[in-house]
Amino acid sequence: MLLEIKNLHARIDGNEILKGIDLQVNAGEVHAIMGPNGSGKSTLASVLAGREEYEVTQGEIWYNGKNLLELSPEDRAREGLFLAFQYPIEIPGVSNTNLLKTAVNEIRKYRGEEELDAMEFLELLKEKSKLVELDHKFLSRSVNEGFSGGEKKRNEIFQMAVLNPKLAILDETDSGLDIDALRIVANGVNKLRSKDNAIIVVTHYQRLLNYIVPDFVHVLYNGRIVKSGGKELALELEEKGYDWIKNDKSEVTV
Amino acid sequence: MSNKDFKQWFIENFQTFEKSLNGEKTESFHEIRKDALSKFSSLNIPTVKDEEWKYTNISPVIKHNFNIVPPKTDMAPEIIGKFLFDKLEHHLLVFVNGEFRKDLSRLNELPKDIEVGSLAVAIKNNHPALLKHFGKYAEDSNNLFTALNSAFTKDGAFILVPKGKIVEDPIHIIFLNIAGEEKFITQPRNLFIAEANSQVTIIEHYGSDKDGIYFNNSVTEIFVGENAVVDHIKLQEESLKSFHIGRMEVDQERNSAFSSHLISTGAEFSRNEFTTRFNGQGGESMLNGLFMIKDEQFFDAHTMIDHAMPNCNSHEHYKGILQDKARGVFNGKVMVRPDAQKTNAFQENNSILLSDDAVMNSKPQLEIFADDVKCSHGATVGKLDEEAKFYLKSRGIGEESATAMLIHAFASDVIKTIKIEPLREYLEEIITKRFNQ
Ligand SMILES: Nc1ncnc2c1ncn2[C@@H]1O[C@H](COP(=O)(O)OP(=O)(O)OP(=O)(O)O)[C@@H](O)[C@H]1O
Ligand SMILES: [Mg+2]
């Protein structure tokens, strides 16, 4: 099993946001997490990525045989975990290229691999930027600075493509994308899929799931996964909204 | 041996200094020295009660008695190499312990009439430009340390770019101080004159080899003639036990353009007083600075932009990075005088404290006496952006590299306005050495 979350409780500033999450993800699978605003989806993603503001009060997370909660955020990334942020921040003065070069080489060093030389690295960037149809001029620009919402999301997927993670969490990467951009992003993601890696897509919309077809769909509500199912569940949610789940607690499958 | 009073020490040792001048004691110029000495003796040592010294306690400097005549050194010429920028075609002037070293200097071919060399020679020759400009911008009358410098003026860099001449390659001046057992004072005195329609780039570079104790009390006067362009860079990478008080006074004539970059890793105590004054309309001035200090270093940037004339633009941006128990001061005054309509003045000071014990005192001052002007100023003091750091870490970048990247990024606005690429690379390297491992 690639990821196993057991009874995860987490809080921030004294407020409990995650109230007992259980989730299992195997290599090769795509899981979709849906749920109304504020239900805790990004919180879960942040806890997985290791954001320090969140305090895990109960539960465990096992990732690729390791206790994830004992790893620093950078070591999680070096172990192959990747989070595409819902709201990627801007970092003026740090170029995309510089970020990726440092990241790739620190990850390689961690894994005991040789660092890439300048030529090899440029080759890698060229290949991956094609995958998400990202214009070359973005590479020398500061990370996300002045990027449109859609460009920021595409840049996240570009980074994912370069870092080639084992487990990718895409937090609403589809929000704010027009249909062409959505198709590009989804195609990029699909090309990165393999039997060895897994993807968790957080989304509000079926639209993305038409392209990245999930094996499982989970509904996160009020800090818990209240319903899980196959890809049909997403269609059902699109049609009926969340109220039927909110009201009908007997549907809860934990 | 108990120390003598700071002022008394210099007054009593003036004769020692005079003897060290040997034959160089040109009578007319020596009157200037003696006059400065009498001003020095009548001026008070500044205290924190003086508005201009509010955050700057001078006592660590004045408690020492510095030898007036620095020791000669047998310095390995290779040391100079540490202060050179790769791949830069430049003219090089080297001063070691205050003395001009022709053997270490190198002047490329220069267009006729351009003078680049030692101030001592200009003094000896009673150079007319020296007599015209010396002491006219950095006045002795209200500045104890300038008066001290003038009284003990012996050498420094002298550059004269006559009307319409352009010096293509930057002039790199290295002031290297090598202190051993005895502590001493050097007082470089620089005079840079760019006449109308001329252009020159000057790098004033202060460095030291060891961690010795010395006091650098430098004064630089710059005349930027009508429509002339002068780019000045002051680089300070000195002994962490040294003291540095540097004053730069710039006179800008009509339509002139001047830029200053002060890049510093400080000393034990340093204060840089920079003033630029618009003496004609249409002037452009940029004053940028970046300092990085650590341990218990103290650094004070004290600037003044004097908009005495209408239609001038000034842009000032100072940035500080403070570690450990370092303390920084930015005191930036922008004066817009009653006649200076249509002034554009921008001033910003940002500092990053990398430790809870570091302290930054930022005091931007806008004094506006004209009504049709556009002025803005701002100051921020903060930590590195934790969100940005987390983002970098989430990509597999460790704490140290993430910090270094954000520091490079923070410094980049100041560094990128330097036009000389090899110098920018040299500065990036300084940052890398400091924050990466
Ligand atoms: N610092 C904080 N203090 C208190 N509550 C917080 C804090 N940060 C987030 N929350 C709350 O945590 C809850 C979960 O937020 P989260 O961002 O995980 O939701 P989400 O499911 O991702 O929502 P969306 O679909 O809008 O992205 C929200 O109610 C939010 O207001
Ligand atoms: Mg969210």
XYZ file of C-alpha atoms and ligand atoms in Angstrom:
723
model
C 0.000 0.000 0.000
C 1.324 3.451 -0.916
C -0.645 5.544 1.527
C -2.600 4.566 4.577
C -4.318 7.146 6.735
C -5.758 5.875 9.985
C -8.158 7.833 12.171
C -6.454 11.134 11.411
C -7.399 14.085 13.587
C -5.821 17.473 13.001
C -6.380 20.968 14.230
C -5.248 24.473 13.568
C -5.296 27.363 16.009
C -7.190 25.152 18.423
C -9.957 24.237 15.962
C -10.348 20.616 15.089
C -10.716 20.386 11.310
C -10.024 16.730 10.553
C -12.054 14.476 12.784
C -11.041 10.935 11.990
C -10.029 10.319 8.397
C -9.373 6.855 7.074
C -8.066 6.409 3.572
C -6.052 3.813 1.709
C -4.376 4.403 -1.616
C -2.517 1.789 -3.633
C 0.014 2.371 -6.347
C -1.648 2.722 -9.727
C -4.876 4.170 -8.332
C -6.582 7.503 -8.790
C -8.706 8.753 -5.912
C -10.986 11.740 -6.096
C -11.878 13.661 -2.961
C -14.928 15.855 -3.191
C -16.912 17.758 -0.657
C -18.414 21.139 0.111
C -16.332 24.238 0.832
C -14.653 24.203 4.182
C -15.013 20.497 4.736
C -11.282 19.951 5.234
C -9.948 18.838 1.830
C -7.081 21.313 1.687
C -6.388 20.714 5.348
C -5.875 17.038 4.604
C -3.595 17.924 1.701
C -1.612 20.313 3.919
C -1.196 17.727 6.652
C 0.070 15.250 4.077
C 2.561 17.784 2.741
C 3.730 18.609 6.266
C 2.562 22.145 6.853
C 3.672 22.925 10.384
C 0.710 25.060 11.412
C -1.448 21.951 11.587
C -1.259 19.806 14.638
C -2.042 16.139 14.297
C -3.759 15.156 17.527
C -4.619 11.534 16.761
C -4.060 8.904 14.143
C -1.305 7.774 11.820
C -0.167 8.205 8.262
C 1.923 5.548 6.576
C 3.491 6.310 3.269
C 5.511 3.823 1.285
C 6.393 1.938 4.450
C 7.415 5.071 6.355
C 5.773 7.008 9.133
C 4.970 10.154 7.193
C 4.401 12.309 10.239
C 8.015 11.838 11.259
C 9.346 13.254 7.994
C 10.102 16.918 7.334
C 8.200 18.510 4.445
C 11.323 18.416 2.252
C 11.936 14.741 3.005
C 8.337 13.927 2.137
C 8.897 15.546 -1.241
C 12.181 13.679 -1.626
C 10.297 10.458 -0.887
C 8.052 11.228 -3.823
C 5.112 13.114 -2.381
C 3.883 16.117 -4.300
C 1.165 18.648 -3.582
C -0.201 20.876 -6.318
C -1.474 23.766 -4.223
C -4.986 25.115 -4.470
C -3.572 28.616 -4.205
C 0.053 28.526 -5.392
C 1.923 31.463 -3.913
C 4.142 33.892 -5.764
C 7.840 34.014 -4.959
C 9.340 37.151 -6.498
C 13.033 36.842 -7.227
C 13.128 33.032 -7.428
C 12.884 31.804 -10.981
C 10.996 28.676 -11.935
C 14.171 27.245 -13.369
C 16.152 27.916 -10.230
C 13.472 26.380 -8.029
C 13.293 23.244 -10.137
C 17.024 22.882 -10.526
C 17.566 23.102 -6.789
C 14.643 20.778 -6.131
C 15.679 18.147 -8.659
C 19.241 18.090 -7.418
C 18.382 18.017 -3.733
C 15.991 15.161 -4.385
C 18.634 13.302 -6.392
C 21.210 13.840 -3.682
C 18.797 12.459 -1.076
C 18.326 9.377 -3.184
C 22.051 8.932 -3.679
C 21.905 9.823 -7.366
C 24.265 12.068 -9.327
C 23.178 15.667 -9.752
C 22.053 16.612 -13.240
C 24.392 18.828 -15.182
C 23.123 21.990 -16.845
C 22.534 20.278 -20.192
C 20.658 17.310 -18.792
C 18.541 19.592 -16.688
C 17.596 21.836 -19.612
C 16.708 18.763 -21.606
C 14.407 17.616 -18.801
C 12.731 21.017 -18.603
C 12.212 21.113 -22.330
C 10.612 17.706 -22.428
C 8.302 18.368 -19.487
C 7.275 21.848 -20.521
C 6.008 20.347 -23.748
C 3.877 17.970 -21.749
C 1.859 20.825 -20.249
C 2.345 23.116 -23.243
C 4.029 25.715 -21.071
C 5.770 28.481 -22.952
C 9.518 28.599 -22.460
C 9.412 32.166 -21.262
C 7.722 31.040 -18.043
C 10.842 29.189 -17.027
C 12.943 32.276 -16.447
C 10.154 34.158 -14.724
C 9.797 34.317 -10.964
C 7.711 31.525 -9.509
C 4.065 32.348 -10.202
C 4.709 36.077 -10.084
C 2.125 37.822 -12.208
C 0.841 34.498 -13.543
C -2.864 34.241 -14.248
C -4.825 31.762 -12.155
C -4.729 29.216 -14.964
C -1.002 29.702 -15.541
C -0.317 29.093 -11.879
C -2.182 25.793 -12.009
C -0.401 24.750 -15.152
C 2.898 25.623 -13.519
C 2.060 23.325 -10.622
C 1.523 20.454 -13.004
C 4.711 21.345 -14.816
C 6.597 21.080 -11.533
C 4.904 17.785 -10.898
C 6.010 16.552 -14.293
C 9.617 17.516 -13.599
C 9.682 16.016 -10.116
C 7.848 12.852 -11.189
C 6.262 12.017 -7.819
C 5.042 8.703 -6.524
C 2.014 10.228 -4.892
C 0.576 13.450 -6.270
C -2.176 15.392 -4.558
C -3.870 17.856 -6.854
C -5.842 20.341 -4.807
C -8.455 21.864 -7.093
C -6.005 22.107 -9.935
C -9.001 22.338 -12.244
C -10.605 25.391 -10.646
C -10.261 28.445 -12.788
C -9.107 26.591 -15.869
C -10.872 27.064 -19.153
C -11.711 23.918 -21.037
C -8.593 23.990 -23.211
C -6.299 24.468 -20.256
C -8.180 21.771 -18.378
C -7.615 19.349 -21.217
C -3.912 20.195 -21.341
C -3.501 19.764 -17.606
C -5.478 16.506 -17.563
C -3.520 15.112 -20.498
C -0.293 16.030 -18.751
C -1.405 14.260 -15.607
C -2.524 11.184 -17.529
C 0.825 10.898 -19.242
C 2.467 10.820 -15.833
C 0.257 8.016 -14.571
C 1.763 4.611 -14.171
C 1.212 1.446 -12.197
C 3.824 2.654 -9.713
C 2.339 5.961 -8.754
C -0.954 7.228 -7.428
C -2.918 10.432 -7.629
C -5.371 12.069 -5.276
C -7.462 14.693 -7.023
C -9.388 17.145 -4.922
C -12.124 18.710 -6.972
C -15.607 20.119 -6.939
C -16.386 19.154 -10.519
C -17.059 16.122 -12.617
C -15.519 17.972 -15.574
C -11.942 17.053 -14.579
C -12.929 13.507 -13.767
C -14.057 13.015 -17.336
C -10.398 13.247 -18.247
C -8.707 11.864 -15.180
C -10.963 8.957 -14.449
C -10.866 7.997 -10.777
C -10.944 4.498 -9.383
C -12.496 5.767 -6.163
C -14.459 8.807 -5.169
C -14.674 9.973 -1.553
C -16.835 12.624 -0.028
C -15.219 14.620 2.730
C -17.666 16.435 4.935
C -17.009 18.170 8.208
C -13.626 16.569 8.669
C -14.653 13.007 7.889
C -14.968 10.856 4.816
C -18.700 10.283 4.873
C -19.087 8.332 1.679
C -16.897 6.430 -0.723
C -17.713 4.842 -4.023
C -16.639 4.354 -7.601
C -16.538 6.931 -10.359
C -20.358 6.970 -10.572
C -20.473 8.679 -7.189
C -19.001 11.816 -8.723
C -21.738 11.896 -11.334
C -24.344 11.453 -8.663
C -22.878 14.318 -6.650
C -22.809 16.545 -9.681
C -26.497 15.883 -10.161
C -27.764 15.944 -6.595
C -25.286 18.104 -4.722
C -24.187 17.262 -1.220
C -27.354 17.763 0.785
C -28.489 14.162 0.549
C -25.205 13.083 2.090
C -25.204 15.772 4.740
C -28.718 14.823 5.804
C -28.489 11.101 5.512
C -25.966 10.069 8.105
C -26.836 6.395 7.649
C -24.910 6.505 4.372
C -21.720 7.113 6.267
C -19.157 4.519 5.443
C -16.100 4.824 7.556
C 48.638 52.051 29.172
C 45.398 53.886 29.542
C 43.885 55.380 26.446
C 43.981 59.029 25.636
C 40.915 60.998 24.769
C 39.968 60.357 21.134
C 40.340 63.955 19.974
C 43.373 64.677 22.097
C 45.121 61.693 20.579
C 44.777 62.991 17.051
C 45.654 66.557 17.913
C 48.807 65.463 19.697
C 49.790 63.163 16.880
C 49.387 65.656 14.084
C 53.117 66.262 14.134
C 53.813 62.563 13.713
C 51.569 62.703 10.699
C 53.310 65.770 9.304
C 56.637 63.990 9.573
C 55.233 61.024 7.660
C 54.433 63.348 4.750
C 58.153 63.727 3.969
C 58.555 65.961 0.992
C 54.879 65.776 0.092
C 54.074 68.728 2.290
C 52.856 71.175 -0.339
C 52.430 74.426 1.505
C 49.081 75.611 0.141
C 47.407 72.268 0.631
C 48.842 71.889 4.079
C 46.947 75.000 5.104
C 43.754 73.094 4.330
C 44.889 70.325 6.655
C 45.735 72.698 9.460
C 42.461 74.503 9.059
C 40.635 71.174 9.233
C 42.538 70.237 12.367
C 41.394 73.365 14.097
C 37.799 72.583 13.087
C 38.278 69.048 14.352
C 39.411 70.317 17.717
C 36.442 72.637 18.067
C 33.773 70.082 17.086
C 32.144 67.797 19.633
C 32.122 64.040 19.517
C 28.568 63.098 18.546
C 26.400 61.339 21.088
C 23.027 59.610 20.865
C 21.504 62.898 21.967
C 22.332 64.300 18.528
C 19.388 63.675 16.210
C 21.717 62.443 13.462
C 23.276 59.891 15.805
C 20.155 58.828 17.647
C 20.623 55.086 17.155
C 24.376 55.103 16.760
C 26.619 54.930 19.754
C 30.113 55.966 18.746
C 31.818 54.805 21.927
C 33.152 51.475 20.537
C 35.148 53.514 18.026
C 36.432 56.338 20.147
C 37.688 54.196 22.968
C 40.688 53.189 20.850
C 43.886 55.074 20.128
C 44.688 54.196 16.548
C 48.187 54.587 15.211
C 48.324 57.536 12.863
C 50.862 55.955 10.561
C 49.785 52.488 9.440
C 52.454 49.776 9.341
C 53.990 48.708 6.073
C 53.107 45.188 5.087
C 54.715 42.525 2.992
C 51.495 41.431 1.526
C 51.301 38.573 -0.931
C 50.024 40.180 -4.159
C 47.670 37.200 -4.636
C 45.468 38.567 -1.866
C 44.264 41.192 -4.312
C 42.875 38.393 -6.452
C 40.200 37.678 -3.863
C 38.702 41.089 -4.481
C 38.668 41.015 -8.271
C 35.627 40.186 -10.362
C 35.981 37.444 -12.918
C 35.825 38.409 -16.538
C 35.716 42.132 -15.956
C 37.822 44.467 -18.042
C 38.641 47.253 -15.649
C 41.172 49.758 -14.484
C 42.586 48.856 -11.117
C 43.879 51.101 -8.366
C 45.136 49.444 -5.213
C 45.784 51.015 -1.846
C 47.258 48.945 0.951
C 47.084 50.316 4.482
C 46.281 53.699 3.040
C 49.187 53.848 0.640
C 48.843 53.850 -3.126
C 50.504 50.775 -4.625
C 51.490 51.430 -8.177
C 53.008 47.971 -8.396
C 49.630 46.363 -7.738
C 47.588 48.772 -9.829
C 46.913 48.503 -13.503
C 45.527 51.086 -15.861
C 44.340 50.027 -19.272
C 44.657 52.435 -22.102
C 42.705 55.564 -21.329
C 41.561 58.301 -23.675
C 43.761 61.364 -23.545
C 43.342 63.799 -20.651
C 41.547 61.364 -18.399
C 43.321 61.184 -15.083
C 43.049 58.181 -12.827
C 45.486 57.840 -10.003
C 46.593 58.841 -6.582
C 45.384 61.940 -4.776
C 48.858 62.401 -3.289
C 50.164 63.117 -6.765
C 47.406 65.640 -7.403
C 48.271 67.309 -4.094
C 51.963 67.418 -4.944
C 51.178 68.996 -8.295
C 48.749 71.503 -6.856
C 46.303 70.201 -9.418
C 43.832 72.980 -10.323
C 40.856 70.588 -10.272
C 41.814 69.491 -6.793
C 41.899 73.035 -5.541
C 38.584 73.736 -7.206
C 36.687 70.763 -5.806
C 38.429 69.507 -2.686
C 36.352 70.026 0.440
C 33.608 71.826 -1.452
C 31.011 69.070 -1.087
C 32.064 67.268 2.059
C 32.537 70.225 4.325
C 34.554 70.023 7.480
C 32.642 72.576 9.461
C 29.889 70.351 10.812
C 31.332 66.884 10.660
C 33.964 65.758 13.117
C 35.036 62.758 11.070
C 35.292 64.673 7.825
C 37.404 67.295 9.571
C 39.585 64.490 10.896
C 39.949 63.052 7.431
C 40.791 66.433 5.897
C 43.378 67.187 8.562
C 45.092 63.865 7.919
C 44.582 63.697 4.174
C 47.490 61.952 2.551
C 46.215 59.778 -0.235
C 43.196 58.315 -1.912
C 41.891 58.014 -5.428
C 41.742 60.956 -7.770
C 39.745 60.695 -10.967
C 39.166 63.457 -13.455
C 37.088 62.818 -16.538
C 37.126 65.972 -18.637
C 34.236 67.297 -20.698
C 32.668 64.862 -23.109
C 35.030 61.984 -22.297
C 33.800 58.491 -21.640
C 35.643 55.903 -19.597
C 34.437 52.614 -21.010
C 35.775 50.168 -18.444
C 34.860 50.531 -14.778
C 37.527 51.849 -12.451
C 37.958 49.444 -9.588
C 39.630 50.889 -6.525
C 40.612 48.473 -3.791
C 41.405 49.720 -0.319
C 42.949 46.845 1.487
C 43.790 47.052 5.159
C 45.975 44.459 6.772
C 46.187 44.817 10.498
C 48.420 42.758 12.700
C 49.297 43.493 16.300
C 48.990 47.241 16.186
C 45.724 48.974 15.471
C 45.822 51.884 13.077
C 43.726 54.373 11.184
C 43.535 54.854 7.439
C 41.794 57.887 6.038
C 41.293 57.485 2.309
C 40.283 60.697 0.648
C 38.737 60.338 -2.776
C 37.837 62.940 -5.314
C 35.967 61.977 -8.466
C 35.223 64.668 -11.003
C 33.070 63.937 -14.035
C 32.836 67.069 -16.121
C 29.937 67.934 -18.428
C 28.785 65.168 -20.797
C 31.266 62.668 -19.452
C 30.680 59.179 -18.206
C 32.401 56.906 -15.730
C 31.782 53.924 -13.442
C 33.707 53.730 -10.197
C 33.873 50.874 -7.717
C 35.168 51.753 -4.298
C 35.994 48.483 -2.638
C 37.050 48.166 0.989
C 38.469 44.887 2.139
C 40.795 43.349 4.614
C 42.764 40.195 4.789
C 42.739 39.270 8.433
C 40.507 39.950 11.375
C 42.590 42.856 12.609
C 41.556 46.032 14.341
C 41.719 49.233 12.332
C 39.645 52.289 11.651
C 38.798 53.332 8.138
C 37.648 56.922 8.085
C 36.990 57.653 4.450
C 35.613 60.639 2.602
C 34.576 60.617 -1.025
C 33.522 63.678 -2.974
C 31.904 63.281 -6.356
C 31.140 66.020 -8.828
C 28.702 65.010 -11.548
C 28.802 67.728 -14.173
C 26.006 68.809 -16.466
C 24.560 65.885 -18.393
C 27.252 63.580 -17.039
C 26.614 60.003 -15.979
C 28.335 58.506 -12.944
C 27.712 55.063 -11.552
C 29.267 54.465 -8.181
C 29.453 51.245 -6.250
C 30.804 50.989 -2.762
C 31.603 47.527 -1.602
C 32.521 46.873 1.960
C 33.808 43.486 3.103
C 35.960 44.239 6.064
C 37.388 42.691 9.149
C 34.721 41.985 11.747
C 36.894 43.808 14.258
C 37.321 46.944 12.222
C 35.573 50.292 12.308
C 34.411 52.172 9.294
C 33.025 55.648 8.984
C 32.511 56.606 5.384
C 31.089 59.772 3.984
C 30.172 60.324 0.372
C 28.987 63.690 -0.874
C 27.705 64.020 -4.388
C 27.084 67.229 -6.268
C 24.777 66.803 -9.234
C 24.606 69.460 -11.901
C 21.813 69.986 -14.397
C 20.546 66.865 -16.230
C 23.113 64.643 -14.617
C 22.509 61.040 -13.700
C 24.077 59.431 -10.691
C 23.638 55.997 -9.224
C 25.026 54.638 -6.013
C 25.069 51.109 -4.713
C 26.303 50.385 -1.254
C 26.836 46.680 -0.758
C 28.212 45.731 2.582
C 28.940 42.848 4.871
C 29.911 45.449 7.408
C 32.637 45.745 9.975
C 32.360 45.644 13.744
C 30.985 49.137 13.511
C 30.180 50.942 10.311
C 28.444 54.091 9.412
C 27.953 55.278 5.864
C 26.777 58.811 5.308
C 25.722 59.418 1.732
C 24.377 62.707 0.501
C 23.444 63.667 -3.001
C 22.423 67.189 -3.837
C 20.676 68.404 -6.977
C 22.304 71.616 -8.022
C 20.428 71.915 -11.281
C 17.182 70.768 -12.854
C 16.589 67.458 -14.601
C 18.800 65.364 -12.358
C 18.331 61.665 -11.759
C 19.626 59.927 -8.701
C 19.497 56.372 -7.510
C 20.685 55.321 -4.078
C 20.464 51.604 -3.525
C 21.916 49.584 -0.729
C 22.191 46.075 0.592
C 23.808 45.105 3.833
C 24.226 41.727 5.463
C 25.399 41.667 9.038
C 25.741 39.023 11.732
C 27.178 38.321 15.188
C 27.246 41.643 17.034
C 27.962 43.803 14.027
C 26.576 47.287 13.885
C 25.737 48.954 10.590
C 24.303 52.407 9.984
C 23.218 53.756 6.607
C 22.624 57.457 6.856
C 21.487 59.015 3.620
C 20.203 62.350 2.453
C 18.825 63.266 -0.921
C 18.618 66.987 -1.284
C 16.069 68.117 -3.836
C 17.190 71.722 -4.004
C 15.996 72.148 -7.602
C 12.796 71.397 -9.494
C 12.221 68.538 -11.938
C 14.529 65.968 -10.418
C 13.892 62.306 -9.721
C 15.316 60.245 -6.948
C 14.923 56.587 -6.177
C 16.253 55.051 -3.020
C 15.977 51.445 -1.944
C 17.931 50.000 0.968
C 17.696 46.428 2.112
C 19.175 44.751 5.145
C 19.620 41.144 6.198
C 20.421 40.757 9.864
C 21.493 37.626 11.689
C 22.374 36.792 15.276
C 22.602 39.888 17.468
C 23.387 42.294 14.661
C 21.973 45.776 14.780
C 21.150 47.923 11.777
C 20.092 51.510 11.291
C 18.619 53.133 8.239
C 18.190 56.850 8.464
C 17.139 58.170 5.103
C 16.190 61.755 4.660
C 14.628 63.144 1.528
C 14.563 66.912 1.571
C 12.354 68.664 -0.940
C 13.111 72.362 -0.755
C 10.541 75.068 -1.495
C 11.684 75.570 -5.101
C 11.814 71.904 -5.941
C 8.468 71.583 -7.729
C 7.794 68.506 -9.864
C 10.036 66.406 -7.698
C 9.640 62.670 -7.871
C 11.080 60.917 -4.879
C 10.723 57.286 -3.987
C 12.225 55.788 -0.901
C 11.934 52.314 0.536
C 13.721 50.372 3.241
C 13.138 46.680 3.829
C 14.872 44.521 6.336
C 14.805 40.884 7.187
C 15.656 39.678 10.639
C 16.850 36.105 10.635
C 17.070 35.979 14.397
C 14.938 37.174 17.268
C 17.914 39.003 18.716
C 18.650 41.109 15.651
C 17.425 44.690 15.740
C 16.709 47.136 12.954
C 15.968 50.807 13.475
C 14.500 52.308 10.361
C 13.863 55.987 10.188
C 12.714 57.266 6.808
C 12.254 61.023 6.825
C 10.487 63.019 4.175
C 10.713 66.756 4.550
C 8.654 68.399 1.870
C 8.460 72.152 1.434
C 7.113 72.232 -2.133
C 3.517 71.426 -3.068
C 3.627 69.953 -6.557
C 5.625 66.833 -5.876
C 5.277 63.078 -5.913
C 6.955 61.444 -2.976
C 6.573 58.119 -1.317
C 8.386 56.262 1.350
C 8.000 53.091 3.261
C 9.786 50.774 5.592
C 9.278 47.149 6.495
C 11.037 44.940 8.988
C 10.146 41.284 8.999
C 11.130 37.676 8.783
C 11.544 35.508 5.754
C 8.220 34.582 4.220
C 7.297 31.270 5.855
C 4.691 30.482 3.199
C 7.288 30.811 0.477
C 9.706 28.694 2.448
C 7.111 25.960 2.867
C 6.392 26.025 -0.846
C 10.080 25.480 -1.607
C 10.350 22.717 0.977
C 7.311 20.999 -0.453
C 9.355 20.694 -3.658
C 12.138 18.872 -1.848
C 14.347 21.852 -1.091
C 15.897 21.748 2.381
C 15.774 24.423 5.057
C 19.165 25.869 4.255
C 18.782 26.106 0.502
C 15.251 27.420 0.861
C 16.514 30.171 3.154
C 19.380 30.978 0.806
C 17.062 31.142 -2.188
C 14.717 33.538 -0.450
C 17.622 35.699 0.631
C 18.961 35.834 -2.915
C 15.471 36.752 -4.010
C 15.197 39.467 -1.382
C 18.544 40.924 -2.383
C 17.845 40.683 -6.074
C 15.992 44.006 -6.489
C 19.079 45.841 -5.328
C 21.640 43.705 -7.111
C 19.849 43.676 -10.426
C 20.124 47.456 -10.779
C 23.920 47.153 -10.904
C 24.869 47.301 -14.552
C 28.099 45.288 -14.388
C 27.336 41.605 -14.751
C 30.609 40.245 -13.317
C 30.001 42.388 -10.250
C 26.477 41.047 -9.885
C 27.916 37.540 -10.022
C 30.533 38.420 -7.420
C 27.763 39.658 -5.131
C 25.598 36.584 -5.683
C 28.645 34.560 -4.711
C 29.023 36.527 -1.479
C 25.412 35.727 -0.623
C 25.852 32.084 -1.546
C 28.950 31.761 0.623
C 27.169 33.354 3.487
C 23.875 31.531 3.442
C 24.483 28.290 1.573
C 26.345 25.974 4.009
N -6.190 29.090 10.892
C -7.430 28.571 10.963
N -8.142 28.691 12.097
C -9.377 28.194 12.178
N -9.989 27.567 11.178
C -9.327 27.420 10.021
C -8.015 27.918 9.855
N -7.612 27.619 8.618
C -8.641 26.964 8.040
N -9.654 26.842 8.876
C -10.957 26.222 8.611
O -10.782 24.872 8.288
C -11.880 24.432 7.516
C -11.389 23.549 6.405
O -10.688 24.350 5.443
P -10.125 23.697 4.115
O -9.360 24.747 3.434
O -9.443 22.439 4.440
O -11.453 23.393 3.320
P -11.648 22.827 1.845
O -12.431 21.583 1.983
O -10.364 22.725 1.169
O -12.535 23.940 1.194
P -12.599 24.501 -0.313
O -13.432 23.570 -1.076
O -13.243 25.809 -0.179
O -11.198 24.593 -0.804
C -12.597 25.679 7.052
O -13.793 25.802 7.789
C -11.652 26.781 7.405
O -12.329 27.973 7.719
Mg -9.515 23.652 -0.444
